[in-house]
mmCIF file of C-alpha atoms in Angstrom:
data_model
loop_
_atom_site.group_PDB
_atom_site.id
_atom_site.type_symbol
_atom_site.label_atom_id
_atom_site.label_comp_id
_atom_site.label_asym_id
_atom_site.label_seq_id
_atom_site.Cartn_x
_atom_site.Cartn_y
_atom_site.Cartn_z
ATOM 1 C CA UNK P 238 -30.724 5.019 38.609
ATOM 2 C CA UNK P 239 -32.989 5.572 35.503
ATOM 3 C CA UNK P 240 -35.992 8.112 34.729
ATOM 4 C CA UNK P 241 -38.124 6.302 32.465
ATOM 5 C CA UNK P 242 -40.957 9.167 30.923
ATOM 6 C CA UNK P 243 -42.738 8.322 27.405
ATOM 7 C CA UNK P 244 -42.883 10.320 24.725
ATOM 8 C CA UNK P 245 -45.791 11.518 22.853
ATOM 9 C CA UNK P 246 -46.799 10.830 19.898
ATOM 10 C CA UNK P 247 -45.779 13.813 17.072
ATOM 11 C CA UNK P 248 -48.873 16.149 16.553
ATOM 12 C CA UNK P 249 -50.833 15.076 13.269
ATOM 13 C CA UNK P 250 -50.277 18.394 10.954
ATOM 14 C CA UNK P 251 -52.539 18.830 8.161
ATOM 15 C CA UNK P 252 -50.965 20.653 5.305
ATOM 16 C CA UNK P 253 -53.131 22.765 3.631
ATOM 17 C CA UNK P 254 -52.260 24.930 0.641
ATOM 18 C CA UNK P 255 -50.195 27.744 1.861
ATOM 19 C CA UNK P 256 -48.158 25.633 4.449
ATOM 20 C CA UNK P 257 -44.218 25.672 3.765
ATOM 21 C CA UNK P 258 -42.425 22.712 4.541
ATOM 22 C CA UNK P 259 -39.117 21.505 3.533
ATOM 23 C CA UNK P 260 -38.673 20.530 -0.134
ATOM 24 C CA UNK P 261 -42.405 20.734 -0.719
ATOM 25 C CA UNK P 262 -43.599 23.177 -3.132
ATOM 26 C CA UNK P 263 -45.867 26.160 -1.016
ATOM 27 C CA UNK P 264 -49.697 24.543 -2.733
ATOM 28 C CA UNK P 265 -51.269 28.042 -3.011
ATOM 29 C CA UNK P 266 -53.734 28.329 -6.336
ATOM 30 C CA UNK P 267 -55.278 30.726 -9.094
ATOM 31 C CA UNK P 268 -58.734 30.293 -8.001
ATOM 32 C CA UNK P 269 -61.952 31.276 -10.104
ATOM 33 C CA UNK P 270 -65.084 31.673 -8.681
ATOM 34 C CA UNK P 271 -67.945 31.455 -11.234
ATOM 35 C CA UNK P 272 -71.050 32.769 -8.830
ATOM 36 C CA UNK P 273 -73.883 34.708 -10.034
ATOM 37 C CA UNK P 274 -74.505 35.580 -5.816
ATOM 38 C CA UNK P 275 -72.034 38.440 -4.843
ATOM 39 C CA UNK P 276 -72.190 37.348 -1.356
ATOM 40 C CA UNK P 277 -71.241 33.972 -1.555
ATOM 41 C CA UNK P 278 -68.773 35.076 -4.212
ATOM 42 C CA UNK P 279 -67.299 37.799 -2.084
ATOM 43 C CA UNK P 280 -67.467 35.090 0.819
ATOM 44 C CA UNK P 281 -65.759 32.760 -0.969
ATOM 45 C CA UNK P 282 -62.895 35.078 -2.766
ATOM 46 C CA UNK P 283 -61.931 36.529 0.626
ATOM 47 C CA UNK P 284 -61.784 33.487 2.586
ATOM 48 C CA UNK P 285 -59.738 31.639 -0.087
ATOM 49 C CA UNK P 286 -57.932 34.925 -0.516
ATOM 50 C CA UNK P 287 -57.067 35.127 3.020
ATOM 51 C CA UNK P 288 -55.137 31.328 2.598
ATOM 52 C CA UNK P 289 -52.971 32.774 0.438
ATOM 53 C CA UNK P 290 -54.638 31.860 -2.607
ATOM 54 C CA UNK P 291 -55.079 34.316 -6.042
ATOM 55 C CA UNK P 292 -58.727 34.709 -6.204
ATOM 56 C CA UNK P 293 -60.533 36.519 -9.048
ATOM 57 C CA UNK P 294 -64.737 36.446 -9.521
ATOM 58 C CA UNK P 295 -67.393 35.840 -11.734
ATOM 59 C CA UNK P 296 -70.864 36.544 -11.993
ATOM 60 C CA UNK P 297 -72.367 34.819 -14.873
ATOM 61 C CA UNK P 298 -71.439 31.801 -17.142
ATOM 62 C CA UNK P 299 -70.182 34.051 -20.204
ATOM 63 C CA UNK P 300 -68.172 36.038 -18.117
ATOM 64 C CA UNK P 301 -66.784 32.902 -16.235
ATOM 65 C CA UNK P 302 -65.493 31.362 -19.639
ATOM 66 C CA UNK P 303 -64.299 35.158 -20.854
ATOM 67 C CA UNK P 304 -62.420 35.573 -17.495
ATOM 68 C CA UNK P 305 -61.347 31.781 -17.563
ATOM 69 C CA UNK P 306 -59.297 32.768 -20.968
ATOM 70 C CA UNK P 307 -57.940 35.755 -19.484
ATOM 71 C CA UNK P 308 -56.753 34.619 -15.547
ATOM 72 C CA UNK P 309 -55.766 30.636 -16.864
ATOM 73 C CA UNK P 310 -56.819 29.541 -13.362
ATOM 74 C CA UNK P 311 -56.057 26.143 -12.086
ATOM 75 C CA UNK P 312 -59.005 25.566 -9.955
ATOM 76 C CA UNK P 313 -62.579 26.473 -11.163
ATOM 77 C CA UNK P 314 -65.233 26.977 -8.695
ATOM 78 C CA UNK P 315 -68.860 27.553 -10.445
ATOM 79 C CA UNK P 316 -72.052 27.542 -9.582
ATOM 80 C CA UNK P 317 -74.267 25.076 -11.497
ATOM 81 C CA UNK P 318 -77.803 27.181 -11.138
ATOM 82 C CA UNK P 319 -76.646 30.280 -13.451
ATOM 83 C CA UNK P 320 -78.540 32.810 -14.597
ATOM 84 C CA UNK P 321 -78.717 33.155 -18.616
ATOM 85 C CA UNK P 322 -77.751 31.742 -21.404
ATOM 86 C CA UNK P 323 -74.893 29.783 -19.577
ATOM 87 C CA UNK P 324 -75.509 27.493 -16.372
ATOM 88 C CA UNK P 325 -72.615 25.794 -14.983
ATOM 89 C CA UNK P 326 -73.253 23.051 -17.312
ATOM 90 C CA UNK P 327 -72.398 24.709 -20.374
ATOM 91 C CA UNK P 328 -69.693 26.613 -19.021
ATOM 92 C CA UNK P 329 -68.129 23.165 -17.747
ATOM 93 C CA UNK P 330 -68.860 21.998 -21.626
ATOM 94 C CA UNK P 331 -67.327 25.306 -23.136
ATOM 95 C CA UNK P 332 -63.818 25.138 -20.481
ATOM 96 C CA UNK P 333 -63.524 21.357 -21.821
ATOM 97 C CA UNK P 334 -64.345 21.901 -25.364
ATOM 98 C CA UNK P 335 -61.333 25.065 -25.410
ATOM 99 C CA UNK P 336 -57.488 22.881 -25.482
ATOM 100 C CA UNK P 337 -56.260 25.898 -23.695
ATOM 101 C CA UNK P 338 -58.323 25.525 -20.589
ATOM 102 C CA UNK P 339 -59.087 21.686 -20.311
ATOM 103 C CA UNK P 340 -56.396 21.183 -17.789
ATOM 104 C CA UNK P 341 -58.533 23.350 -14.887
ATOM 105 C CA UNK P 342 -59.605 21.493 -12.055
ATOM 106 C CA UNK P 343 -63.265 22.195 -12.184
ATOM 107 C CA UNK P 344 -65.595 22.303 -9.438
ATOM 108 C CA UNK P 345 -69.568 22.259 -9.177
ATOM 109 C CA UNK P 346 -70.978 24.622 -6.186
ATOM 110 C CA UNK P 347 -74.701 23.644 -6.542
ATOM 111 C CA UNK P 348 -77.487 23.340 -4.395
ATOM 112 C CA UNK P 349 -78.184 20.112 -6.392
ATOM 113 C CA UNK P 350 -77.234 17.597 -4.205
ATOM 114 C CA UNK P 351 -78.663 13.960 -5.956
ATOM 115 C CA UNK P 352 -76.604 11.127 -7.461
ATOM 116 C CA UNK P 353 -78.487 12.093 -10.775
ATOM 117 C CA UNK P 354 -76.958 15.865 -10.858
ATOM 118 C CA UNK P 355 -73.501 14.624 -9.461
ATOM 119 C CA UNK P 356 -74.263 12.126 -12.550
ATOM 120 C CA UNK P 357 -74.584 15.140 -14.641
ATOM 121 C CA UNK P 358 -72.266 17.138 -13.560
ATOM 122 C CA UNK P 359 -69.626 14.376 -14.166
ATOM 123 C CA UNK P 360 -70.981 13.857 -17.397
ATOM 124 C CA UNK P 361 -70.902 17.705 -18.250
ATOM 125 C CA UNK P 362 -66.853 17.805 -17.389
ATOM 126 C CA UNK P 363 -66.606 18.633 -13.506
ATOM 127 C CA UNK P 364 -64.160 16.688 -11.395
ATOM 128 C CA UNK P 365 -65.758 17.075 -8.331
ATOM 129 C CA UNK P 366 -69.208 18.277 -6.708
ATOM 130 C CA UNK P 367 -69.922 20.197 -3.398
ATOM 131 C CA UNK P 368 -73.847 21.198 -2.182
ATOM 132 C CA UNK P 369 -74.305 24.253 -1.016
ATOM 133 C CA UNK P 370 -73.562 25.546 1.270
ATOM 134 C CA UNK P 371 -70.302 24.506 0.881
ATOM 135 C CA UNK P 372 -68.398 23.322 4.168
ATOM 136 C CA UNK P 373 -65.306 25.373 4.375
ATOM 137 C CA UNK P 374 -63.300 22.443 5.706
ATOM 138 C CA UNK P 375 -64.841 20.272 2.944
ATOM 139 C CA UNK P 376 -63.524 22.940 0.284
ATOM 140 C CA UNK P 377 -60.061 23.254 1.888
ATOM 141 C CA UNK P 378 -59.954 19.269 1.750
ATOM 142 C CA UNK P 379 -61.130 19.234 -1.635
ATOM 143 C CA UNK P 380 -57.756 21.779 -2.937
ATOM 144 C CA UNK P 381 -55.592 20.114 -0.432
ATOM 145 C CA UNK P 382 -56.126 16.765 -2.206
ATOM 146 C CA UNK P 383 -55.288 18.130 -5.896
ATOM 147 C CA UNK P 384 -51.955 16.942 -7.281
ATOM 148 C CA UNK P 385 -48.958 19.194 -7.249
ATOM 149 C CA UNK P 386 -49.549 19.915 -11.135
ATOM 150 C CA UNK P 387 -53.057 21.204 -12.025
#
């Protein structure tokens, strides 16, 4: 006689960065977090941190582009609403403007939500735009959707 059973489906996996699998490169990032609020910096940094990620922070728009130079991250995320000479708009202008750190995926982190400053933030040289405060999934989707090379 014969035992028919079915078979489930496989589980979905998501891969996030961090994940090995066969033949595909580990997707862990240098990370820089330009945030003039140490708590959502420090937030940020350890939860990205804790994926396996190299994290360094911060805390105003000069410093950003200084540490920018110095760490060569490949993923930029900054704060828009900056204190001082520098908001996140001029740092995105200054990282674009420098051939030696175009290639950075930059990322707004602004409480600026409209299609005017997504408009603008575009327009200043960010490739993508979260409001605060900033979904943790929607982050994780957002570096789990970069290409292999950044």
């Amino acid at each position: 006689f014969t035992i028919r059973l079915p078979v489930p489906p496989p589980p979905s996996i998501r891969i996030r960065p961090g994940m090995a699998l066969s033949a595909v490169h580990e997707r862990k990032w240098r990370i820089l977090i330009i945030e003039d609020n140490l708590d959502t910096a420090e937030t940020a940094s350890q939860l990205l941190s804790g994926e396996g990620h190299e994290v360094r922070g911060a805390y105003s728009g000069l410093d950003g582009v200084e540490a920018a130079r110095l760490f060569r991250p490949q993923v930029i995320l900054c704060d828009i609403g900056l204190p001082g000479s520098m908001d996140g708009y001029a740092v995105a202008a200054a990282l674009r403007k420098d051939p030696a750190l175009r290639g950075e995926y930059l990322v707004a982190l602004t409480g600026y939500g409209q299609k005017a400053d997504r408009d603008r933030a575009r327009a200043a040289g960010f490739d993508k735009h979260l409001v605060k405060p900033v979904d943790l999934a929607a982050l994780q989707r957002t570096l789990d959707q970069l290409p292999m090379v950044v």
